[in-house]
XYZ file of C-alpha atoms in Angstrom:
660
model
C 76.225 49.461 121.493
C 79.663 50.155 123.416
C 77.934 53.173 125.409
C 75.089 50.853 126.394
C 77.457 48.316 127.445
C 79.365 50.791 129.377
C 76.425 51.948 131.128
C 75.602 48.466 132.196
C 79.227 47.366 133.070
C 81.433 50.516 133.387
C 85.147 49.807 132.511
C 84.874 46.180 133.168
C 88.008 44.423 132.094
C 86.065 41.544 130.175
C 84.020 44.206 128.171
C 87.270 46.213 127.289
C 89.109 42.932 126.343
C 86.209 41.892 124.096
C 86.190 45.130 122.281
C 89.898 45.059 121.821
C 89.692 41.495 120.602
C 87.066 42.526 118.118
C 89.365 45.384 116.974
C 92.335 43.066 116.788
C 90.304 40.559 114.710
C 89.486 43.376 112.143
C 93.009 44.512 112.113
C 94.231 40.969 111.231
C 91.774 40.327 108.363
C 93.855 42.125 105.584
C 96.952 39.781 106.394
C 95.044 37.199 104.392
C 96.015 39.210 101.222
C 99.648 39.223 101.847
C 100.186 35.526 102.790
C 98.381 32.374 102.122
C 98.130 30.528 105.360
C 95.083 28.676 106.781
C 95.094 30.256 110.315
C 95.668 33.863 109.007
C 92.407 33.298 107.150
C 90.461 31.669 109.922
C 91.682 32.790 113.420
C 90.505 36.556 112.916
C 87.137 35.382 111.982
C 87.049 32.855 114.895
C 88.262 35.683 117.353
C 85.727 38.273 116.123
C 82.857 35.888 116.437
C 83.954 34.742 119.976
C 84.115 38.559 120.974
C 80.676 39.237 119.412
C 79.047 36.429 121.163
C 80.456 37.330 124.478
C 79.448 41.093 124.063
C 75.900 40.019 123.141
C 75.881 37.793 126.321
C 76.837 40.942 128.373
C 74.045 42.921 126.574
C 71.300 40.232 127.063
C 72.134 39.555 130.656
C 71.616 36.551 132.591
C 69.467 33.739 130.829
C 66.686 33.031 133.097
C 64.789 30.828 130.707
C 65.777 27.067 130.976
C 67.176 25.377 127.995
C 65.588 22.481 126.254
C 66.635 19.159 127.585
C 66.451 15.521 126.308
C 63.376 13.489 127.354
C 64.096 11.210 130.253
C 63.830 7.937 128.227
C 66.239 9.265 125.777
C 68.712 10.357 128.269
C 68.649 6.957 130.020
C 69.027 4.930 126.720
C 71.756 7.005 125.285
C 74.748 5.558 127.546
C 73.714 2.095 126.487
C 73.492 3.088 122.838
C 77.031 4.684 123.009
C 78.490 1.531 124.730
C 76.797 -0.734 122.063
C 78.176 1.656 119.250
C 81.755 1.209 120.835
C 81.247 -2.526 120.691
C 80.209 -2.241 117.086
C 83.460 -0.300 116.286
C 85.472 -3.200 117.533
C 83.562 -5.624 115.660
C 83.981 -3.510 112.663
C 87.840 -3.169 112.884
C 88.043 -6.890 113.397
C 85.996 -7.614 110.265
C 87.456 -4.958 108.100
C 91.056 -5.319 109.384
C 91.382 -1.515 109.613
C 89.798 1.736 110.823
C 87.912 2.513 107.798
C 85.864 5.712 106.815
C 82.775 3.706 108.098
C 84.568 3.335 111.421
C 85.348 7.208 111.514
C 81.745 8.084 110.599
C 80.202 5.962 113.313
C 82.938 7.143 115.934
C 81.724 10.735 115.002
C 78.165 10.058 115.637
C 79.139 8.441 119.063
C 81.141 11.457 119.877
C 78.376 13.640 119.136
C 75.919 11.583 121.472
C 78.551 11.843 124.412
C 78.893 15.516 124.113
C 75.018 15.934 123.582
C 74.389 14.085 126.852
C 76.640 16.415 128.654
C 75.046 19.489 127.515
C 71.290 18.476 127.200
C 70.611 16.160 129.875
C 68.922 17.817 132.809
C 70.582 18.068 136.247
C 68.494 15.236 137.725
C 69.706 12.747 135.272
C 73.258 13.921 134.953
C 75.705 11.330 136.169
C 79.234 12.374 135.840
C 80.411 8.872 136.490
C 78.536 7.231 133.655
C 79.502 10.060 131.380
C 83.220 9.614 132.311
C 82.920 5.771 131.699
C 81.585 6.508 128.262
C 84.475 9.119 127.606
C 87.127 6.586 128.965
C 85.684 3.706 126.942
C 85.464 5.752 123.750
C 89.226 6.779 124.287
C 90.377 3.126 124.625
C 88.314 1.892 121.748
C 89.310 4.712 119.373
C 93.012 4.203 120.107
C 93.452 0.427 120.798
C 91.492 -0.422 117.420
C 94.238 1.325 115.580
C 97.040 -0.402 117.557
C 95.310 -3.806 116.896
C 94.778 -3.363 113.300
C 98.508 -2.164 112.771
C 101.011 -4.832 112.306
C 103.981 -2.893 113.689
C 103.883 0.636 115.093
C 102.084 3.926 114.127
C 104.268 6.765 113.384
C 107.827 7.506 112.605
C 109.919 8.270 115.840
C 108.445 5.181 117.505
C 110.677 2.914 115.494
C 113.738 4.702 116.834
C 112.432 4.554 120.441
C 111.927 0.889 120.092
C 115.606 0.460 119.155
C 116.768 2.647 122.020
C 114.569 0.498 124.378
C 115.954 -2.678 123.030
C 119.463 -1.209 123.545
C 118.719 -0.811 127.300
C 117.264 -4.320 127.544
C 120.456 -5.751 125.787
C 122.772 -3.877 127.895
C 120.764 -4.132 131.209
C 121.453 -0.466 131.740
C 120.671 2.986 130.578
C 124.229 3.069 129.361
C 122.885 1.281 126.252
C 121.713 4.697 124.894
C 124.622 6.846 126.233
C 125.120 8.119 122.780
C 121.622 9.546 122.433
C 119.880 12.626 123.856
C 117.489 10.540 125.632
C 120.255 9.271 127.847
C 119.459 12.035 130.385
C 115.700 11.645 129.926
C 115.184 7.925 130.047
C 111.989 7.414 131.915
C 109.732 6.383 128.793
C 112.439 3.723 127.779
C 113.011 2.282 131.236
C 109.220 2.154 131.713
C 108.763 0.276 128.448
C 111.736 -1.935 129.106
C 110.791 -2.821 132.573
C 107.239 -3.632 131.563
C 108.599 -6.140 128.979
C 110.785 -7.795 131.654
C 107.785 -7.634 134.218
C 105.262 -9.051 132.079
C 107.550 -11.325 129.902
C 106.117 -9.925 126.656
C 107.579 -8.168 123.514
C 108.494 -4.539 123.596
C 105.394 -3.802 121.387
C 103.118 -5.416 123.882
C 104.862 -3.713 126.737
C 104.516 -0.394 125.269
C 100.874 -0.826 124.835
C 100.508 -2.258 128.351
C 102.200 0.734 129.911
C 102.032 3.990 128.032
C 99.144 2.804 125.760
C 96.942 2.273 128.767
C 98.048 5.282 130.583
C 97.190 7.731 127.753
C 93.200 7.247 127.778
C 93.260 7.053 131.507
C 95.028 10.383 131.746
C 92.054 12.302 130.542
C 90.745 11.810 134.063
C 93.248 14.328 135.209
C 91.586 16.937 133.100
C 88.481 16.291 134.920
C 90.078 16.434 138.106
C 91.677 19.889 137.091
C 88.463 21.489 135.713
C 86.520 20.325 138.618
C 88.610 22.493 140.850
C 87.137 25.377 139.090
C 83.512 24.394 137.859
C 80.638 21.972 138.427
C 80.857 18.410 137.346
C 78.672 19.050 134.148
C 81.374 21.516 132.944
C 84.191 19.435 134.117
C 82.863 16.520 132.267
C 82.623 18.575 129.076
C 86.296 19.632 129.307
C 87.246 16.054 129.644
C 85.255 15.118 126.653
C 86.630 17.977 124.682
C 90.160 16.812 125.416
C 89.767 13.206 125.058
C 88.330 13.727 121.404
C 90.835 16.207 120.299
C 92.944 15.073 117.513
C 96.573 15.554 118.678
C 95.542 13.889 121.919
C 94.286 10.797 119.957
C 97.582 10.916 117.988
C 99.717 10.587 121.082
C 97.592 7.752 122.206
C 98.528 5.797 119.040
C 101.924 7.074 118.180
C 103.339 6.174 121.664
C 106.653 8.033 122.138
C 108.142 10.125 124.934
C 105.766 12.818 124.040
C 102.938 10.768 125.043
C 104.254 9.896 128.620
C 105.434 13.559 128.830
C 101.783 14.591 128.131
C 100.588 12.291 130.939
C 102.935 13.775 133.425
C 102.118 17.219 132.173
C 98.456 16.654 133.088
C 99.240 15.360 136.480
C 101.475 18.417 136.983
C 98.890 20.799 135.780
C 96.315 19.276 138.134
C 98.786 19.387 141.079
C 99.513 23.085 140.252
C 95.972 24.170 140.059
C 95.239 22.242 143.314
C 97.636 24.075 145.343
C 96.206 27.244 144.003
C 92.633 26.200 144.983
C 92.901 24.485 148.362
C 94.898 24.966 151.427
C 97.467 22.760 150.354
C 99.853 20.609 152.508
C 103.477 19.634 152.072
C 102.363 16.431 150.394
C 100.443 18.334 147.672
C 103.327 20.599 146.947
C 105.747 17.639 146.940
C 103.588 15.881 144.325
C 103.735 19.137 142.112
C 107.634 18.870 142.321
C 107.540 15.144 141.698
C 105.534 15.373 138.644
C 107.648 18.284 137.138
C 110.760 16.177 137.722
C 109.155 13.401 136.009
C 108.483 15.583 132.956
C 112.074 16.650 132.870
C 113.215 13.142 132.906
C 110.953 12.030 130.276
C 111.101 14.377 127.224
C 112.775 17.657 126.357
C 110.045 19.328 124.357
C 107.515 18.554 127.098
C 109.870 19.939 129.584
C 109.991 23.219 127.626
C 106.125 23.260 127.584
C 105.989 22.593 131.286
C 108.407 25.569 131.905
C 106.254 27.851 129.957
C 103.206 26.793 132.108
C 105.186 27.554 135.240
C 106.360 30.899 133.822
C 102.568 31.414 133.238
C 101.756 30.510 136.723
C 104.442 32.814 138.180
C 103.263 35.644 136.068
C 99.701 35.234 137.353
C 101.203 35.248 140.934
C 102.843 38.560 140.134
C 99.556 40.049 138.594
C 97.668 39.318 141.984
C 100.373 40.493 144.099
C 101.099 43.683 142.574
C 97.494 44.014 141.354
C 97.617 46.669 138.618
C 94.175 45.991 137.402
C 92.315 46.012 140.589
C 91.904 42.300 140.640
C 90.940 42.232 144.338
C 87.109 41.605 144.427
C 86.449 37.852 143.468
C 82.967 36.544 143.304
C 83.322 33.528 145.481
C 80.169 31.876 144.033
C 82.131 31.625 140.626
C 85.603 30.685 141.856
C 86.747 29.912 145.343
C 89.651 32.265 146.047
C 92.558 32.265 148.231
C 95.828 34.201 148.444
C 98.228 33.705 145.431
C 100.639 30.779 145.868
C 104.250 31.758 145.869
C 105.823 29.871 142.994
C 109.225 31.440 142.755
C 110.931 28.444 144.447
C 109.308 25.931 142.050
C 110.080 27.917 139.100
C 113.872 28.474 139.887
C 114.206 24.716 140.843
C 112.720 23.512 137.539
C 114.486 26.045 135.393
C 117.884 25.154 137.175
C 117.296 21.365 137.027
C 116.402 21.643 133.355
C 119.472 23.607 132.555
C 121.617 21.108 134.445
C 120.084 18.072 132.750
C 120.275 19.575 129.260
C 123.860 20.647 129.754
C 124.643 16.854 130.263
C 122.458 15.495 127.523
C 124.456 14.578 124.446
C 123.039 15.789 121.140
C 125.373 15.945 117.954
C 128.968 16.870 118.918
C 127.911 18.986 122.005
C 125.239 19.344 124.645
C 121.537 19.384 124.007
C 121.391 22.929 125.420
C 124.165 24.305 123.312
C 122.817 22.597 120.267
C 119.265 23.919 120.655
C 120.666 27.420 121.172
C 122.779 27.099 118.135
C 119.891 26.042 115.979
C 117.691 28.887 117.339
C 120.224 31.736 116.787
C 120.846 30.229 113.163
C 117.062 30.379 112.421
C 116.779 33.912 113.748
C 119.768 35.275 111.678
C 119.091 33.408 108.431
C 115.288 32.644 107.989
C 113.252 34.725 110.523
C 110.956 37.318 109.037
C 107.334 38.608 109.542
C 104.972 36.392 107.314
C 107.857 34.154 106.484
C 105.395 31.428 106.614
C 106.823 28.158 107.842
C 103.914 25.965 108.840
C 102.265 22.794 107.530
C 99.576 24.767 106.063
C 101.503 27.615 104.483
C 104.908 26.332 103.127
C 103.959 26.554 99.534
C 104.250 29.454 97.267
C 100.739 30.870 96.671
C 101.117 30.542 92.846
C 102.304 27.003 93.091
C 99.534 26.048 95.610
C 97.095 27.550 93.215
C 98.210 25.374 90.284
C 98.453 22.266 92.574
C 95.019 22.734 93.908
C 92.782 21.515 91.316
C 89.623 20.219 93.046
C 87.205 21.389 95.702
C 88.327 18.378 98.046
C 91.999 19.679 97.675
C 90.862 23.134 99.019
C 88.713 21.740 101.672
C 91.037 18.901 103.439
C 93.240 21.591 105.253
C 90.218 23.151 106.681
C 88.632 19.884 107.774
C 91.898 18.971 109.477
C 91.852 22.343 111.425
C 88.178 22.721 111.997
C 88.089 21.046 115.380
C 90.841 23.204 116.756
C 89.251 26.162 115.447
C 85.979 25.341 117.155
C 87.790 24.757 120.509
C 89.784 27.920 119.873
C 86.404 29.947 119.579
C 85.048 28.726 122.792
C 88.304 29.200 124.513
C 88.243 32.951 123.560
C 84.923 33.176 125.195
C 86.229 31.478 128.365
C 89.058 33.745 128.350
C 86.966 36.821 128.313
C 84.805 35.477 131.084
C 87.634 34.832 133.503
C 89.353 38.440 133.065
C 86.206 39.805 134.792
C 87.702 41.544 138.058
C 85.256 39.644 140.271
C 86.094 36.236 138.657
C 89.845 36.612 138.114
C 92.205 34.594 140.359
C 95.554 32.937 140.092
C 94.475 29.479 138.721
C 92.188 30.607 135.857
C 94.742 33.370 135.029
C 97.459 30.624 134.847
C 95.310 28.890 132.341
C 94.628 31.933 130.305
C 98.452 32.873 130.256
C 99.614 29.549 129.563
C 97.090 29.083 126.512
C 98.165 32.348 125.361
C 101.902 31.615 125.510
C 101.482 28.240 123.804
C 99.518 29.730 120.987
C 102.318 32.110 120.548
C 104.565 29.036 119.827
C 102.076 27.116 117.984
C 100.733 29.941 115.673
C 102.847 33.157 116.228
C 106.384 32.179 115.888
C 105.806 30.053 112.649
C 104.478 33.265 111.015
C 107.951 34.570 111.442
C 109.687 31.394 110.026
C 110.519 29.978 113.500
C 109.782 26.484 113.926
C 112.718 25.258 116.274
C 110.249 24.571 119.155
C 108.439 21.959 116.944
C 104.874 23.536 117.223
C 103.017 20.383 116.178
C 104.253 18.818 119.578
C 102.497 21.557 121.437
C 98.887 21.031 120.328
C 98.128 18.174 122.756
C 99.505 20.101 125.657
C 97.619 23.154 124.741
C 94.341 21.392 124.342
C 94.446 20.881 128.296
C 93.969 24.520 129.051
C 92.040 25.261 125.957
C 89.465 22.322 126.899
C 88.987 23.788 130.619
C 88.769 27.363 129.280
C 86.280 26.192 126.387
C 84.049 24.517 128.830
C 83.810 27.696 130.861
C 83.143 29.639 127.578
C 80.344 27.428 126.559
C 78.869 27.674 130.110
C 79.098 31.562 129.826
C 77.106 31.490 126.553
C 74.544 29.109 128.217
C 73.999 31.572 131.085
C 74.240 34.772 129.148
C 72.651 34.420 125.665
C 68.893 34.034 124.997
C 67.857 30.307 124.477
C 67.379 30.362 120.750
C 71.014 31.583 120.185
C 72.216 29.205 122.858
C 70.638 26.151 121.266
C 71.895 27.038 117.767
C 75.477 27.545 119.051
C 75.396 24.302 121.273
C 73.876 22.278 118.272
C 76.483 23.406 115.840
C 79.225 22.771 118.303
C 77.901 19.270 119.216
C 77.280 18.237 115.666
C 80.686 19.450 114.245
C 83.252 19.244 116.924
C 83.458 15.484 117.450
C 83.560 14.535 113.751
C 85.972 17.425 112.984
C 88.487 16.156 115.445
C 88.036 12.573 114.334
C 88.187 13.347 110.713
C 91.494 15.384 111.068
C 94.563 13.508 109.989
C 96.245 13.250 113.407
C 93.399 10.912 114.431
C 93.674 8.549 111.585
C 97.295 8.691 110.527
C 97.648 4.896 110.303
C 94.845 4.757 107.592
C 94.084 8.305 106.642
C 90.449 9.284 105.589
C 91.793 11.385 102.829
C 94.385 9.051 101.719
C 95.206 11.054 98.497
C 96.262 13.932 100.746
C 97.917 12.603 103.809
C 100.531 10.001 103.922
C 100.050 6.737 105.883
C 102.251 6.373 108.845
C 101.926 2.774 109.277
C 102.974 -0.267 107.221
C 101.601 -3.715 106.273
C 103.270 -7.095 106.978
C 104.931 -7.206 103.439
C 106.386 -3.778 103.905
C 107.755 -4.478 107.239
C 109.296 -7.855 106.090
C 110.829 -6.168 103.041
C 112.892 -3.724 105.367
C 114.353 -6.668 107.207
C 115.021 -8.829 104.036
C 116.683 -5.878 102.106
C 118.778 -5.172 105.254
C 119.999 -8.704 105.384
C 120.435 -8.592 101.476
C 122.656 -5.743 101.435
C 124.736 -6.941 104.434
C 123.715 -4.181 106.919
C 126.553 -1.832 105.822
C 127.651 1.118 107.987
C 127.398 4.566 106.554
C 131.172 4.998 105.958
C 130.997 1.952 103.545
C 128.365 3.519 101.381
C 129.202 5.560 98.218
C 126.731 8.118 96.959
C 125.843 5.887 93.912
C 125.091 3.040 96.371
C 122.318 4.937 98.185
C 118.834 3.401 98.123
C 115.910 5.755 97.299
C 112.315 5.282 98.036
C 109.327 7.430 99.159
C 108.857 9.188 102.462
C 107.965 8.156 105.065
C 109.033 4.443 103.946
C 112.731 5.560 103.731
C 112.656 6.552 107.421
C 111.670 2.913 108.418
C 115.003 1.621 106.952
C 117.416 3.609 109.084
C 115.126 3.911 112.175
C 114.885 0.096 112.536
C 118.680 -0.159 111.755
C 118.195 -2.075 108.335
C 120.159 0.455 106.556
C 122.286 3.398 107.685
C 120.684 6.818 107.495
C 123.266 8.112 105.222
C 122.639 5.351 102.724
C 118.821 5.929 102.351
C 116.965 8.852 100.876
C 113.600 10.179 99.227
C 113.570 9.340 95.637
C 113.502 12.112 93.092
C 110.664 11.511 90.442
C 110.212 14.438 87.927
C 106.771 15.240 86.806
C 105.773 12.483 84.296
C 109.313 11.233 84.228
C 111.320 8.558 85.773
C 113.857 8.368 88.845
C 117.460 8.297 87.894
C 118.772 6.311 90.785
C 120.942 2.997 90.943
C 119.040 1.535 93.772
C 115.371 1.990 94.368
C 112.571 0.444 96.327
C 109.018 0.400 94.989
C 105.842 -0.491 97.003
C 102.383 -0.714 95.665
C 101.159 1.957 98.146
C 103.052 4.503 95.896
C 100.635 4.059 93.080
C 97.353 4.186 95.277
C 98.008 6.397 98.310
C 99.701 9.630 99.168
C 103.481 9.472 99.543
C 106.108 11.955 99.276
C 108.862 12.255 96.520
C 111.134 15.267 95.683
C 110.932 16.991 92.392
C 113.576 18.050 90.126
C 114.310 21.033 92.392
C 114.614 18.976 95.544
C 111.141 19.991 96.867
C 109.052 17.390 98.560
C 105.475 16.816 97.162
C 102.752 14.289 97.365
C 102.749 12.050 94.239
C 101.341 8.850 93.012
C 103.587 7.057 90.529
C 103.572 3.829 88.434
C 106.038 1.096 89.147
C 108.188 1.801 86.045
C 108.751 5.417 87.163
C 110.790 4.183 90.015
C 111.998 0.835 89.070
C 112.970 1.275 85.486
C 112.864 -1.414 82.903
C 116.673 -1.131 82.447
C 116.988 -2.028 86.206
C 117.238 -5.615 87.586
C 114.926 -6.766 90.262
C 116.995 -8.019 93.226
C 114.141 -8.543 95.678
C 110.338 -8.714 95.611
C 107.643 -10.128 97.940
C 104.786 -9.113 95.650
C 104.111 -6.000 97.283
C 107.731 -4.415 97.686
C 110.314 -4.499 94.991
C 114.010 -3.571 95.137
C 115.537 -2.741 91.748
C 119.295 -2.282 91.100
C 121.106 -1.022 88.018
C 121.498 -3.857 85.513
C 124.662 -4.742 83.499
C 123.537 -2.612 80.536
C 122.375 0.450 82.355
C 124.071 3.704 82.299
């Protein structure tokens, strides 16, 4: 097959890359026998499948037969059906008081209908504006129904950021958070605080009216970016792929500086590709600089991701200036080409400003920059090593995991969580192979390719060596932006190159699986997990919120220095984080309870909530390892303890006179 391909496309870079990718996939397959990790088991298969499909598309040539399209009546009716379905989701949430599995099932069907329209409506009836309206409406409904049904906030970090924002309001100055690392990156907190003052509403409402609204609207930046490279159909598809992505949905509900950093990152990505695609003006470049500064003043992790993007863009510039691969002949019918944009000044400016800001940012007992470098060097020295897996899907010892996994559902849930990402990764690989063709390659698409590759190293590569200092879970939403655009290009490639039967099969599988997989992933439903026996709930009911305030008042809101070890309060994770993040109890005085298997906790002060008996929460075992466990009340609040507080759902117990 290689010889026949070589005759058709001699020494084409995309052909060579596809064959090398296939060989790499085969070489990586044996790693699954040396370490138990989800991505080690799946990514080689995804890479190999993508390379095979691309090679087949080269062999079959251009597809001259038109694909089947939806009947006109169906195409005209689908937008109304989607909007009616979104209205039903709102009603369903109001009636049921939460986003239930029925909600997520209906949402999955609606997501399939949206992507199905993009791919199967004929050109005459394709209206990008109507499709974008459906995508934006879906994004708003999917996120704001969760915010509406949650009494407090969704997530863990948001409670700390609320306290920091309140400190700015109380002090009427950013000096109110001068002790915190966000002192040098306060844009998020200033935005929420000023919105609260401007609209005269609570911080919670101000957060939803500012960052909450910006998040679903920001997906339009993906459309604008993709439309610089491809036609409206495929730019709309990229927008839908991004809007439905699990981690993107999560940051639209867990509204923290990462969320606002993602908005500015998308704006910066659009501005960057815009100056590469048009004869830009000073205003265009000024906007690029402005958005990069906004990222730096919003969030440290977002800043580092932005620097990776800029590094990718600079390397793309060098590739086309030095031209080691002969990337000089570009097919202008595929991508409009222009001379590479000189980005050295922008890269130096942003790296310099970042180092300056991080050097002034307090973090622990030293600067943020010094602390981060210290943590990284310590990790490299002490715990880094090949296949020293340190990821969410591979922390456990294989033997222990085998003992803990007792049902088919236990085995399937991790794959369901990752399925949407894997589907997007597969079409991204195809898109990357397409753009490395000599006559299609240019700076903008190479920037996307290199940025996606570098981010995948931080997300999937470094954790294989035990390095997680860069917080890889924060990278996914940013990674999904270049992946969505390259993925849309990949699907377009298969439509144009594969024979209709294969194309229809690939598209149908993608349309039917991708939306539901992303919606069922835990990041999309963290406030009320679909698999509530496997994932902790990152939201609390009214009784749980009231208990935290009441227990704080009951204990006198002591400081950390006043609390002895035997006075520490123990409860489950993540509930224990709510106490110290809201200021109800100091961090040093609260911890995760140790509950031995089939045993009882041996703590003086404990807090039980009914969720511990019904849903997934974390406790530690006798060896100090965290595990998901469901317990009965007597296991945490022992009979020899006295009840010092209860509201029917949450109970605080303390050592009685006869205990010990």
